[in-house]
Amino acid sequence: MTTQTLTEVRQTNALFTDLLISGQLHKAIANQGWETPTPIQSLALPALLDGEDVVGLAQTGSGKTAAFAIPLIESIDPKARGIQALVLAPTRELAAQAASDITNLSRYRPVRPVVLCGGISIGSQIKTLSKRSGGASVVVGTPGRILDHLQRGTLKLGSVRYLVLDEADRMLDMGFAPDVGRILSHTPEKRQTALFSATMPETIRGMVKKHMRSPKWLAVESEAPTVDTVEQVSYRVEGREKTSALRLLIDGAKEPRVLVFRRTKHGSTKLHRQLERAGYKVGLLHGGKSQSQRDKTLASFAKGRTTILVATNVAARGLDIPNISHVVNYDLPEDVETYVHRIGRTARAGKEGIAVTLVGETEVKDFDKIKRSLPAKVRESCLPNAA
Ligand code: AMP
């Protein structure tokens, strides 16, 4: 396995303008305001543009979406028929986000990805697929729904040349391994495959061995670059006082845009109700909501119509909402990985942000365990009193 380090990267590909890609893509990248590739982009872009298979060990927030989206767009032949590229992502939100990044970057070279996820009527997706003259060239979706289409015969993957497995570790955690295997068996063996994952457990290595051809293994230093600029604070709070502690934090913030994590659907619903009754503009996001409800909630929060979003871990990964001032762990995350993903929702794109963990009496030991695995220190503090 060859891995390159962050330092080596900085010496290699310094600018986007050094990349051999079309003028339209250069223009779309410049429109995004990006000048230098992120470390994972510096490593993955040249390899993928060269047609190599790539395994990228990269966290969310590292810029990995553009790392696979730029070569994807470049690889699309506007004259060819059938689906040329397929992106598999674990959740609807991540699929929607990948599709939106692809759309933004293909502004001058439209590839118009079709999103196929659960939560949306399959009938309307079938209509979209059949309506596209010349077919859809790019499909982005979640494994369950993609497989459903394959089994109905409404999706054909025989012409796929470029395949992406995004957040592969999470897809496997969610039990999608058999679905992913079945989907891959519908694609040609002679294709280019990119796999991105925040961790590299044995199961992923097995998957790489089975489905990829002598891939390049790329890794950037493990801490997510965005997490460096997150100030981490914890407060000892007893169970029932957590809501008042949260309100103190919100009321004390200058321009609050607060993402609050709860562990369960029930817990998040309850907290949402309490905050709404107290007069806050607050949204609610959990796995039980329909796709359109989730989209609306996210849009309201992103646009600032709501200033607080109460969510379960569905919002922990990949969500890219700028200017989140605080991430609050109302309930402790299950493990250090979830902690890092949650707090990575703030301090995006070099901005500053605060991650607050409210630690109840029964959570002290578990939080100590999380803290021990963190590279940066979590400051312990006392809550200001209401006065
Ligand atoms: P991702 O890890 O793909 O979720 O990307 C994290 C964030 O970084 C997104 O907001 C991207 O728009 C942004 N981004 C991606 N590439 C770059 C870049 N080269 N320069 C600045 N921001 C970037």
mmCIF file of C-alpha atoms and ligand atoms in Angstrom:
data_model
loop_
_atom_site.group_PDB
_atom_site.id
_atom_site.type_symbol
_atom_site.label_atom_id
_atom_site.label_comp_id
_atom_site.label_asym_id
_atom_site.label_seq_id
_atom_site.Cartn_x
_atom_site.Cartn_y
_atom_site.Cartn_z
ATOM 1 C CA MET A 1 0.000 0.000 0.000
ATOM 2 C CA THR A 2 1.443 3.366 -0.913
ATOM 3 C CA THR A 3 0.284 6.350 1.038
ATOM 4 C CA GLN A 4 1.421 9.885 0.535
ATOM 5 C CA THR A 5 1.474 12.394 3.317
ATOM 6 C CA LEU A 6 0.132 15.877 3.526
ATOM 7 C CA THR A 7 3.622 17.361 3.248
ATOM 8 C CA GLU A 8 4.383 15.576 0.018
ATOM 9 C CA VAL A 9 1.117 16.829 -1.394
ATOM 10 C CA ARG A 10 1.905 20.454 -0.841
ATOM 11 C CA GLN A 11 5.068 20.066 -2.862
ATOM 12 C CA THR A 12 3.312 18.459 -5.803
ATOM 13 C CA ASN A 13 0.179 19.962 -7.228
ATOM 14 C CA ALA A 14 -0.113 23.488 -6.001
ATOM 15 C CA LEU A 15 -2.884 25.003 -8.083
ATOM 16 C CA PHE A 16 -6.044 23.994 -9.890
ATOM 17 C CA THR A 17 -4.677 25.726 -12.975
ATOM 18 C CA ASP A 18 -1.949 23.051 -13.131
ATOM 19 C CA LEU A 19 -4.555 20.387 -13.781
ATOM 20 C CA LEU A 20 -5.112 19.156 -17.296
ATOM 21 C CA ILE A 21 -8.856 19.634 -17.436
ATOM 22 C CA SER A 22 -11.169 21.430 -19.800
ATOM 23 C CA GLY A 23 -11.567 25.195 -19.749
ATOM 24 C CA GLN A 24 -15.211 24.822 -18.765
ATOM 25 C CA LEU A 25 -14.226 22.950 -15.624
ATOM 26 C CA HIS A 26 -11.511 25.459 -14.776
ATOM 27 C CA LYS A 27 -14.117 28.179 -15.076
ATOM 28 C CA ALA A 28 -16.631 26.323 -12.875
ATOM 29 C CA ILE A 29 -13.944 25.715 -10.224
ATOM 30 C CA ALA A 30 -12.985 29.398 -10.271
ATOM 31 C CA ASN A 31 -16.671 30.260 -9.891
ATOM 32 C CA GLN A 32 -16.729 28.253 -6.674
ATOM 33 C CA GLY A 33 -13.976 30.560 -5.439
ATOM 34 C CA TRP A 34 -11.500 27.691 -5.089
ATOM 35 C CA GLU A 35 -7.849 28.315 -5.909
ATOM 36 C CA THR A 36 -5.814 25.532 -4.411
ATOM 37 C CA PRO A 37 -6.854 21.911 -4.255
ATOM 38 C CA THR A 38 -7.322 20.446 -0.786
ATOM 39 C CA PRO A 39 -4.800 17.713 0.163
ATOM 40 C CA ILE A 40 -7.054 14.845 -0.886
ATOM 41 C CA GLN A 41 -7.818 16.654 -4.149
ATOM 42 C CA SER A 42 -4.107 17.126 -4.849
ATOM 43 C CA LEU A 43 -3.621 13.403 -4.486
ATOM 44 C CA ALA A 44 -6.767 12.048 -6.068
ATOM 45 C CA LEU A 45 -7.340 14.401 -9.003
ATOM 46 C CA PRO A 46 -4.210 13.550 -11.043
ATOM 47 C CA ALA A 47 -4.664 9.809 -10.434
ATOM 48 C CA LEU A 48 -8.352 9.813 -11.322
ATOM 49 C CA LEU A 49 -7.823 12.048 -14.353
ATOM 50 C CA ASP A 50 -5.218 9.510 -15.443
ATOM 51 C CA GLY A 51 -7.835 6.775 -15.371
ATOM 52 C CA GLU A 52 -6.512 5.012 -12.287
ATOM 53 C CA ASP A 53 -8.586 3.367 -9.565
ATOM 54 C CA VAL A 54 -8.277 5.245 -6.293
ATOM 55 C CA VAL A 55 -8.903 4.411 -2.644
ATOM 56 C CA GLY A 56 -8.997 7.653 -0.676
ATOM 57 C CA LEU A 57 -8.850 7.728 3.083
ATOM 58 C CA ALA A 58 -10.526 11.062 3.668
ATOM 59 C CA GLN A 59 -12.908 12.583 6.129
ATOM 60 C CA THR A 60 -15.955 14.545 5.301
ATOM 61 C CA GLY A 61 -15.024 18.205 4.969
ATOM 62 C CA SER A 62 -11.796 17.299 3.175
ATOM 63 C CA GLY A 63 -13.120 18.255 -0.247
ATOM 64 C CA LYS A 64 -13.438 14.638 -1.364
ATOM 65 C CA THR A 65 -16.672 15.261 -3.272
ATOM 66 C CA ALA A 66 -14.957 17.567 -5.755
ATOM 67 C CA ALA A 67 -12.017 15.126 -5.817
ATOM 68 C CA PHE A 68 -14.259 12.560 -7.497
ATOM 69 C CA ALA A 69 -16.700 14.982 -9.171
ATOM 70 C CA ILE A 70 -14.136 16.855 -11.309
ATOM 71 C CA PRO A 71 -12.753 13.720 -13.025
ATOM 72 C CA LEU A 72 -16.315 12.394 -13.303
ATOM 73 C CA ILE A 73 -17.457 15.440 -15.255
ATOM 74 C CA GLU A 74 -14.313 15.361 -17.367
ATOM 75 C CA SER A 75 -14.949 11.713 -18.228
ATOM 76 C CA ILE A 76 -18.475 12.240 -19.577
ATOM 77 C CA ASP A 77 -18.781 11.938 -23.326
ATOM 78 C CA PRO A 78 -21.729 14.138 -24.334
ATOM 79 C CA LYS A 79 -22.337 12.055 -27.442
ATOM 80 C CA ALA A 80 -22.377 8.662 -25.747
ATOM 81 C CA ARG A 81 -25.664 7.065 -24.719
ATOM 82 C CA GLY A 82 -26.519 5.320 -21.471
ATOM 83 C CA ILE A 83 -25.303 5.841 -17.923
ATOM 84 C CA GLN A 84 -21.606 6.616 -17.912
ATOM 85 C CA ALA A 85 -21.036 7.393 -14.238
ATOM 86 C CA LEU A 86 -22.585 6.111 -11.024
ATOM 87 C CA VAL A 87 -22.069 7.509 -7.515
ATOM 88 C CA LEU A 88 -23.243 5.454 -4.518
ATOM 89 C CA ALA A 89 -23.640 7.244 -1.188
ATOM 90 C CA PRO A 90 -24.981 5.977 2.150
ATOM 91 C CA THR A 91 -27.726 8.557 2.756
ATOM 92 C CA ARG A 92 -30.123 10.705 0.791
ATOM 93 C CA GLU A 93 -28.486 13.858 2.086
ATOM 94 C CA LEU A 94 -25.028 12.817 0.936
ATOM 95 C CA ALA A 95 -26.369 11.731 -2.442
ATOM 96 C CA ALA A 96 -28.178 15.050 -2.844
ATOM 97 C CA GLN A 97 -25.049 16.919 -1.882
ATOM 98 C CA ALA A 98 -22.838 14.998 -4.327
ATOM 99 C CA ALA A 99 -25.402 15.662 -7.068
ATOM 100 C CA SER A 100 -25.483 19.336 -6.224
ATOM 101 C CA ASP A 101 -21.652 19.556 -6.306
ATOM 102 C CA ILE A 102 -21.632 17.796 -9.673
ATOM 103 C CA THR A 103 -24.274 20.205 -10.967
ATOM 104 C CA ASN A 104 -22.311 23.252 -9.767
ATOM 105 C CA LEU A 105 -19.062 22.038 -11.245
ATOM 106 C CA SER A 106 -20.649 21.085 -14.558
ATOM 107 C CA ARG A 107 -22.205 24.482 -15.053
ATOM 108 C CA TYR A 108 -20.468 25.023 -18.407
ATOM 109 C CA ARG A 109 -20.568 21.393 -19.377
ATOM 110 C CA PRO A 110 -23.934 20.170 -18.148
ATOM 111 C CA VAL A 111 -24.159 16.539 -17.117
ATOM 112 C CA ARG A 112 -27.358 16.884 -15.082
ATOM 113 C CA PRO A 113 -27.151 14.015 -12.592
ATOM 114 C CA VAL A 114 -30.270 12.027 -11.762
ATOM 115 C CA VAL A 115 -30.688 11.345 -8.037
ATOM 116 C CA LEU A 116 -32.168 7.977 -7.107
ATOM 117 C CA CYS A 117 -32.828 7.670 -3.365
ATOM 118 C CA GLY A 118 -35.522 6.265 -1.146
ATOM 119 C CA GLY A 119 -38.159 8.616 0.240
ATOM 120 C CA ILE A 120 -39.190 9.773 -3.233
ATOM 121 C CA SER A 121 -41.823 7.924 -5.252
ATOM 122 C CA ILE A 122 -40.182 5.356 -7.488
ATOM 123 C CA GLY A 123 -42.747 6.130 -10.200
ATOM 124 C CA SER A 124 -41.518 9.688 -10.615
ATOM 125 C CA GLN A 125 -37.925 8.457 -10.776
ATOM 126 C CA ILE A 126 -38.837 5.955 -13.487
ATOM 127 C CA LYS A 127 -40.485 8.772 -15.439
ATOM 128 C CA THR A 128 -37.379 10.979 -15.088
ATOM 129 C CA LEU A 129 -35.138 8.140 -16.223
ATOM 130 C CA SER A 130 -37.242 7.375 -19.274
ATOM 131 C CA LYS A 131 -37.856 11.039 -20.180
ATOM 132 C CA ARG A 132 -34.174 11.934 -20.536
ATOM 133 C CA SER A 133 -33.468 11.911 -24.243
ATOM 134 C CA GLY A 134 -30.353 9.853 -24.755
ATOM 135 C CA GLY A 135 -30.764 8.673 -21.156
ATOM 136 C CA ALA A 136 -29.197 10.019 -17.998
ATOM 137 C CA SER A 137 -25.424 10.136 -18.182
ATOM 138 C CA VAL A 138 -24.820 10.369 -14.417
ATOM 139 C CA VAL A 139 -26.757 8.699 -11.613
ATOM 140 C CA VAL A 140 -26.225 9.433 -7.933
ATOM 141 C CA GLY A 141 -28.084 7.403 -5.345
ATOM 142 C CA THR A 142 -28.344 5.208 -2.302
ATOM 143 C CA PRO A 143 -27.754 1.458 -2.680
ATOM 144 C CA GLY A 144 -31.256 0.296 -1.715
ATOM 145 C CA ARG A 145 -33.077 2.382 -4.297
ATOM 146 C CA ILE A 146 -30.529 1.795 -7.056
ATOM 147 C CA LEU A 147 -30.889 -1.951 -6.544
ATOM 148 C CA ASP A 148 -34.665 -1.603 -6.606
ATOM 149 C CA HIS A 149 -34.446 0.054 -10.035
ATOM 150 C CA LEU A 150 -32.056 -2.622 -11.284
ATOM 151 C CA GLN A 151 -34.422 -5.358 -10.174
ATOM 152 C CA ARG A 152 -37.358 -3.653 -11.902
ATOM 153 C CA GLY A 153 -35.310 -3.247 -15.035
ATOM 154 C CA THR A 154 -35.770 0.536 -14.987
ATOM 155 C CA LEU A 155 -32.035 1.167 -14.692
ATOM 156 C CA LYS A 156 -29.257 -0.308 -16.822
ATOM 157 C CA LEU A 157 -25.660 0.022 -15.706
ATOM 158 C CA GLY A 158 -24.007 -1.845 -18.589
ATOM 159 C CA SER A 159 -22.343 1.296 -19.928
ATOM 160 C CA VAL A 160 -20.937 2.651 -16.636
ATOM 161 C CA ARG A 161 -17.283 3.620 -17.015
ATOM 162 C CA TYR A 162 -16.769 5.630 -13.809
ATOM 163 C CA LEU A 163 -17.991 4.439 -10.435
ATOM 164 C CA VAL A 164 -17.719 6.121 -7.035
ATOM 165 C CA LEU A 165 -18.319 4.560 -3.623
ATOM 166 C CA ASP A 166 -18.607 7.538 -1.287
ATOM 167 C CA GLU A 167 -18.297 7.126 2.493
ATOM 168 C CA ALA A 168 -17.825 3.409 1.935
ATOM 169 C CA ASP A 169 -17.306 2.643 5.634
ATOM 170 C CA ARG A 170 -20.651 4.131 6.423
ATOM 171 C CA MET A 171 -22.382 2.204 3.647
ATOM 172 C CA LEU A 172 -21.020 -0.994 5.152
ATOM 173 C CA ASP A 173 -21.978 0.093 8.705
ATOM 174 C CA MET A 174 -25.506 0.574 7.437
ATOM 175 C CA GLY A 175 -25.572 -2.987 6.104
ATOM 176 C CA PHE A 176 -25.372 -2.081 2.429
ATOM 177 C CA ALA A 177 -22.470 -4.451 1.597
ATOM 178 C CA PRO A 178 -24.630 -7.079 -0.177
ATOM 179 C CA ASP A 179 -26.539 -4.385 -2.110
ATOM 180 C CA VAL A 180 -23.306 -2.709 -3.206
ATOM 181 C CA GLY A 181 -21.927 -6.072 -4.372
ATOM 182 C CA ARG A 182 -25.088 -6.772 -6.392
ATOM 183 C CA ILE A 183 -25.043 -3.296 -7.938
ATOM 184 C CA LEU A 184 -21.390 -3.654 -8.940
ATOM 185 C CA SER A 185 -22.151 -6.963 -10.648
ATOM 186 C CA HIS A 186 -24.419 -4.992 -13.028
ATOM 187 C CA THR A 187 -21.557 -2.713 -14.091
ATOM 188 C CA PRO A 188 -18.815 -3.644 -16.588
ATOM 189 C CA GLU A 189 -15.627 -5.052 -15.103
ATOM 190 C CA LYS A 190 -13.625 -2.678 -17.230
ATOM 191 C CA ARG A 191 -14.468 0.532 -15.436
ATOM 192 C CA GLN A 192 -12.706 3.061 -13.280
ATOM 193 C CA THR A 193 -13.578 2.899 -9.583
ATOM 194 C CA ALA A 194 -12.979 5.433 -6.813
ATOM 195 C CA LEU A 195 -13.673 4.601 -3.177
ATOM 196 C CA PHE A 196 -13.640 7.167 -0.393
ATOM 197 C CA SER A 197 -13.862 6.297 3.263
ATOM 198 C CA ALA A 198 -13.112 7.986 6.575
ATOM 199 C CA THR A 199 -11.821 4.731 8.046
ATOM 200 C CA MET A 200 -10.300 1.653 6.493
ATOM 201 C CA PRO A 201 -11.599 -1.429 8.327
ATOM 202 C CA GLU A 202 -10.847 -4.942 7.060
ATOM 203 C CA THR A 203 -14.257 -5.141 5.350
ATOM 204 C CA ILE A 204 -13.374 -2.194 3.124
ATOM 205 C CA ARG A 205 -10.014 -3.722 2.237
ATOM 206 C CA GLY A 206 -11.911 -6.884 1.212
ATOM 207 C CA MET A 207 -14.233 -4.837 -0.930
ATOM 208 C CA VAL A 208 -11.305 -3.053 -2.601
ATOM 209 C CA LYS A 209 -9.599 -6.357 -3.340
ATOM 210 C CA LYS A 210 -12.736 -7.810 -4.858
ATOM 211 C CA HIS A 211 -13.951 -4.885 -6.919
ATOM 212 C CA MET A 212 -10.996 -2.678 -7.839
ATOM 213 C CA ARG A 213 -7.971 -3.052 -10.100
ATOM 214 C CA SER A 214 -4.610 -2.237 -8.491
ATOM 215 C CA PRO A 215 -5.874 1.003 -7.007
ATOM 216 C CA LYS A 216 -3.725 3.825 -5.743
ATOM 217 C CA TRP A 217 -4.092 4.146 -1.980
ATOM 218 C CA LEU A 218 -4.188 7.761 -0.919
ATOM 219 C CA ALA A 219 -4.335 9.155 2.576
ATOM 220 C CA VAL A 220 -4.193 12.540 4.111
ATOM 221 C CA GLU A 221 -3.360 13.067 7.754
ATOM 222 C CA SER A 222 -6.207 11.728 9.742
ATOM 223 C CA GLU A 223 -7.640 14.715 11.545
ATOM 224 C CA ALA A 224 -10.187 16.464 9.353
ATOM 225 C CA PRO A 225 -8.691 19.821 8.331
ATOM 226 C CA THR A 226 -11.804 21.706 9.290
ATOM 227 C CA VAL A 227 -11.835 20.322 12.827
ATOM 228 C CA ASP A 228 -8.627 22.251 13.589
ATOM 229 C CA THR A 229 -10.526 25.507 13.675
ATOM 230 C CA VAL A 230 -13.294 24.217 15.933
ATOM 231 C CA GLU A 231 -13.120 25.408 19.516
ATOM 232 C CA GLN A 232 -14.217 22.522 21.705
ATOM 233 C CA VAL A 233 -15.920 23.134 25.030
ATOM 234 C CA SER A 234 -17.767 20.878 27.441
ATOM 235 C CA TYR A 235 -20.156 21.733 30.254
ATOM 236 C CA ARG A 236 -21.213 19.467 33.093
ATOM 237 C CA VAL A 237 -24.996 19.634 33.152
ATOM 238 C CA GLU A 238 -27.574 17.448 34.794
ATOM 239 C CA GLY A 239 -30.195 15.754 32.652
ATOM 240 C CA ARG A 240 -33.151 18.076 33.103
ATOM 241 C CA GLU A 241 -31.030 21.205 32.994
ATOM 242 C CA LYS A 242 -29.743 20.505 29.509
ATOM 243 C CA THR A 243 -32.524 22.434 27.816
ATOM 244 C CA SER A 244 -31.960 25.515 29.944
ATOM 245 C CA ALA A 245 -28.216 25.210 29.370
ATOM 246 C CA LEU A 246 -28.845 25.096 25.638
ATOM 247 C CA ARG A 247 -31.093 28.140 25.812
ATOM 248 C CA LEU A 248 -28.438 30.066 27.715
ATOM 249 C CA LEU A 249 -25.937 29.248 24.991
ATOM 250 C CA ILE A 250 -28.280 30.280 22.195
ATOM 251 C CA ASP A 251 -29.353 33.479 23.911
ATOM 252 C CA GLY A 252 -25.728 34.375 24.599
ATOM 253 C CA ALA A 253 -24.583 33.922 21.004
ATOM 254 C CA LYS A 254 -24.178 36.957 18.752
ATOM 255 C CA GLU A 255 -25.469 35.472 15.541
ATOM 256 C CA PRO A 256 -26.623 32.022 16.498
ATOM 257 C CA ARG A 257 -26.920 29.300 13.891
ATOM 258 C CA VAL A 258 -26.954 26.268 16.087
ATOM 259 C CA LEU A 259 -27.020 22.609 15.117
ATOM 260 C CA VAL A 260 -28.114 20.487 18.088
ATOM 261 C CA PHE A 261 -27.599 16.733 18.076
ATOM 262 C CA ARG A 262 -29.807 14.311 19.935
ATOM 263 C CA ARG A 263 -29.431 10.588 19.927
ATOM 264 C CA THR A 264 -32.997 9.529 19.120
ATOM 265 C CA LYS A 265 -35.907 10.558 16.954
ATOM 266 C CA HIS A 266 -38.074 10.831 20.066
ATOM 267 C CA GLY A 267 -35.519 12.966 21.914
ATOM 268 C CA SER A 268 -35.064 15.325 18.989
ATOM 269 C CA THR A 269 -38.825 15.709 18.515
ATOM 270 C CA LYS A 270 -39.274 16.525 22.197
ATOM 271 C CA LEU A 271 -36.511 19.113 22.261
ATOM 272 C CA HIS A 272 -37.782 20.661 19.036
ATOM 273 C CA ARG A 273 -41.234 21.056 20.596
ATOM 274 C CA GLN A 274 -39.818 22.632 23.769
ATOM 275 C CA LEU A 275 -37.745 25.159 21.834
ATOM 276 C CA GLU A 276 -40.587 25.996 19.489
ATOM 277 C CA ARG A 277 -42.894 26.623 22.452
ATOM 278 C CA ALA A 278 -40.252 28.909 23.941
ATOM 279 C CA GLY A 279 -40.423 31.018 20.784
ATOM 280 C CA TYR A 280 -37.274 29.943 18.915
ATOM 281 C CA LYS A 281 -37.227 29.510 15.163
ATOM 282 C CA VAL A 282 -36.251 25.886 15.060
ATOM 283 C CA GLY A 283 -36.184 23.042 12.540
ATOM 284 C CA LEU A 284 -36.204 19.285 13.091
ATOM 285 C CA LEU A 285 -34.326 16.655 11.106
ATOM 286 C CA HIS A 286 -34.426 12.914 11.626
ATOM 287 C CA GLY A 287 -34.625 9.723 9.617
ATOM 288 C CA GLY A 288 -38.411 9.479 9.970
ATOM 289 C CA LYS A 289 -39.043 12.564 7.839
ATOM 290 C CA SER A 290 -39.776 12.383 4.138
ATOM 291 C CA GLN A 291 -37.198 13.524 1.626
ATOM 292 C CA SER A 292 -39.072 16.719 0.789
ATOM 293 C CA GLN A 293 -39.543 17.588 4.482
ATOM 294 C CA ARG A 294 -35.837 17.072 5.060
ATOM 295 C CA ASP A 295 -34.897 19.197 2.060
ATOM 296 C CA LYS A 296 -37.192 22.011 3.207
ATOM 297 C CA THR A 297 -35.864 21.908 6.764
ATOM 298 C CA LEU A 298 -32.273 22.059 5.564
ATOM 299 C CA ALA A 299 -33.004 24.889 3.150
ATOM 300 C CA SER A 300 -34.703 26.944 5.908
ATOM 301 C CA PHE A 301 -31.716 26.456 8.182
ATOM 302 C CA ALA A 302 -29.183 27.198 5.450
ATOM 303 C CA LYS A 303 -31.030 30.384 4.537
ATOM 304 C CA GLY A 304 -31.343 31.478 8.157
ATOM 305 C CA ARG A 305 -35.146 31.300 8.314
ATOM 306 C CA THR A 306 -34.614 28.972 11.262
ATOM 307 C CA THR A 307 -31.635 29.609 13.502
ATOM 308 C CA ILE A 308 -31.628 26.287 15.324
ATOM 309 C CA LEU A 309 -31.715 22.816 13.831
ATOM 310 C CA VAL A 310 -32.352 19.867 16.120
ATOM 311 C CA ALA A 311 -31.176 16.663 14.480
ATOM 312 C CA THR A 312 -30.192 13.060 14.979
ATOM 313 C CA ASN A 313 -26.989 11.647 13.492
ATOM 314 C CA VAL A 314 -28.534 11.822 9.996
ATOM 315 C CA ALA A 315 -27.057 15.318 9.979
ATOM 316 C CA ALA A 316 -23.690 14.276 11.416
ATOM 317 C CA ARG A 317 -21.869 13.568 8.183
ATOM 318 C CA GLY A 318 -21.339 15.344 4.968
ATOM 319 C CA LEU A 319 -23.856 18.139 5.483
ATOM 320 C CA ASP A 320 -22.335 21.316 4.260
ATOM 321 C CA ILE A 321 -24.139 24.327 5.658
ATOM 322 C CA PRO A 322 -21.951 27.388 5.908
ATOM 323 C CA ASN A 323 -21.776 29.617 8.972
ATOM 324 C CA ILE A 324 -22.967 27.186 11.616
ATOM 325 C CA SER A 325 -21.861 29.014 14.769
ATOM 326 C CA HIS A 326 -22.315 26.169 17.244
ATOM 327 C CA VAL A 327 -22.637 22.432 17.122
ATOM 328 C CA VAL A 328 -24.146 21.227 20.377
ATOM 329 C CA ASN A 329 -23.941 17.636 21.525
ATOM 330 C CA TYR A 330 -27.088 17.636 23.642
ATOM 331 C CA ASP A 331 -26.677 13.882 23.895
ATOM 332 C CA LEU A 332 -23.213 12.387 23.785
ATOM 333 C CA PRO A 333 -22.237 10.847 20.434
ATOM 334 C CA GLU A 334 -21.778 7.072 20.365
ATOM 335 C CA ASP A 335 -18.076 7.170 19.575
ATOM 336 C CA VAL A 336 -15.176 9.426 18.745
ATOM 337 C CA GLU A 337 -15.755 9.108 15.013
ATOM 338 C CA THR A 338 -19.322 10.393 15.290
ATOM 339 C CA TYR A 339 -18.052 13.166 17.565
ATOM 340 C CA VAL A 340 -15.551 14.305 14.930
ATOM 341 C CA HIS A 341 -18.141 14.148 12.185
ATOM 342 C CA ARG A 342 -20.692 16.083 14.211
ATOM 343 C CA ILE A 343 -18.327 18.872 15.193
ATOM 344 C CA GLY A 344 -17.033 19.049 11.622
ATOM 345 C CA ARG A 345 -20.399 20.626 10.675
ATOM 346 C CA THR A 346 -19.127 23.908 12.077
ATOM 347 C CA ALA A 347 -15.973 25.848 11.140
ATOM 348 C CA ARG A 348 -16.464 24.955 7.478
ATOM 349 C CA ALA A 349 -14.193 26.383 4.828
ATOM 350 C CA GLY A 350 -11.713 27.963 7.233
ATOM 351 C CA LYS A 351 -14.331 29.757 9.339
ATOM 352 C CA GLU A 352 -14.370 29.496 13.116
ATOM 353 C CA GLY A 353 -16.932 27.574 15.087
ATOM 354 C CA ILE A 354 -17.663 26.236 18.530
ATOM 355 C CA ALA A 355 -18.514 22.682 19.453
ATOM 356 C CA VAL A 356 -20.262 22.356 22.779
ATOM 357 C CA THR A 357 -20.845 19.070 24.556
ATOM 358 C CA LEU A 358 -23.368 18.980 27.370
ATOM 359 C CA VAL A 359 -22.204 16.215 29.652
ATOM 360 C CA GLY A 360 -24.743 14.713 32.022
ATOM 361 C CA GLU A 361 -23.853 12.846 35.184
ATOM 362 C CA THR A 362 -24.135 9.436 33.541
ATOM 363 C CA GLU A 363 -22.129 10.511 30.490
ATOM 364 C CA VAL A 364 -18.907 11.608 32.205
ATOM 365 C CA LYS A 365 -17.065 8.299 31.743
ATOM 366 C CA ASP A 366 -18.058 7.918 28.108
ATOM 367 C CA PHE A 367 -17.035 11.463 27.302
ATOM 368 C CA ASP A 368 -13.666 10.928 28.982
ATOM 369 C CA LYS A 369 -13.155 7.999 26.631
ATOM 370 C CA ILE A 370 -13.951 10.146 23.591
ATOM 371 C CA LYS A 371 -11.679 12.938 24.813
ATOM 372 C CA ARG A 372 -8.739 10.579 25.181
ATOM 373 C CA SER A 373 -8.861 9.768 21.452
ATOM 374 C CA LEU A 374 -9.010 13.381 20.336
ATOM 375 C CA PRO A 375 -5.924 15.181 19.089
ATOM 376 C CA ALA A 376 -7.115 18.577 20.338
ATOM 377 C CA LYS A 377 -8.081 19.446 23.886
ATOM 378 C CA VAL A 378 -11.683 19.982 24.964
ATOM 379 C CA ARG A 379 -11.932 22.896 27.347
ATOM 380 C CA GLU A 380 -14.087 22.227 30.407
ATOM 381 C CA SER A 381 -16.116 25.196 31.414
ATOM 382 C CA CYS A 382 -18.970 26.371 33.590
ATOM 383 C CA LEU A 383 -22.170 27.656 32.138
ATOM 384 C CA PRO A 384 -22.813 31.320 32.588
ATOM 385 C CA ASN A 385 -25.765 31.863 34.865
ATOM 386 C CA ALA A 386 -28.869 33.525 33.505
ATOM 387 C CA ALA A 387 -27.891 36.864 34.958
HETATM 388 P P1 AMP B 1 -16.593 17.796 1.147
HETATM 389 O O1 AMP B 1 -15.516 17.135 1.957
HETATM 390 O O2 AMP B 1 -16.621 17.299 -0.253
HETATM 391 O O3 AMP B 1 -17.920 17.735 1.837
HETATM 392 O O4 AMP B 1 -16.204 19.370 0.994
HETATM 393 C C1 AMP B 1 -16.153 20.241 2.078
HETATM 394 C C2 AMP B 1 -16.287 21.695 1.687
HETATM 395 O O5 AMP B 1 -15.100 22.184 1.079
HETATM 396 C C3 AMP B 1 -17.389 22.037 0.712
HETATM 397 O O6 AMP B 1 -18.006 23.198 1.192
HETATM 398 C C4 AMP B 1 -16.698 22.340 -0.587
HETATM 399 O O7 AMP B 1 -17.464 23.266 -1.323
HETATM 400 C C5 AMP B 1 -15.424 22.954 -0.085
HETATM 401 N N1 AMP B 1 -14.277 22.771 -1.017
HETATM 402 C C6 AMP B 1 -14.013 21.692 -1.783
HETATM 403 N N2 AMP B 1 -12.867 21.869 -2.450
HETATM 404 C C7 AMP B 1 -12.375 23.075 -2.075
HETATM 405 C C8 AMP B 1 -11.181 23.802 -2.425
HETATM 406 N N3 AMP B 1 -10.268 23.318 -3.248
HETATM 407 N N4 AMP B 1 -11.016 25.016 -1.860
HETATM 408 C C9 AMP B 1 -11.918 25.509 -0.990
HETATM 409 N N5 AMP B 1 -13.049 24.874 -0.621
HETATM 410 C C10 AMP B 1 -13.276 23.655 -1.160
#
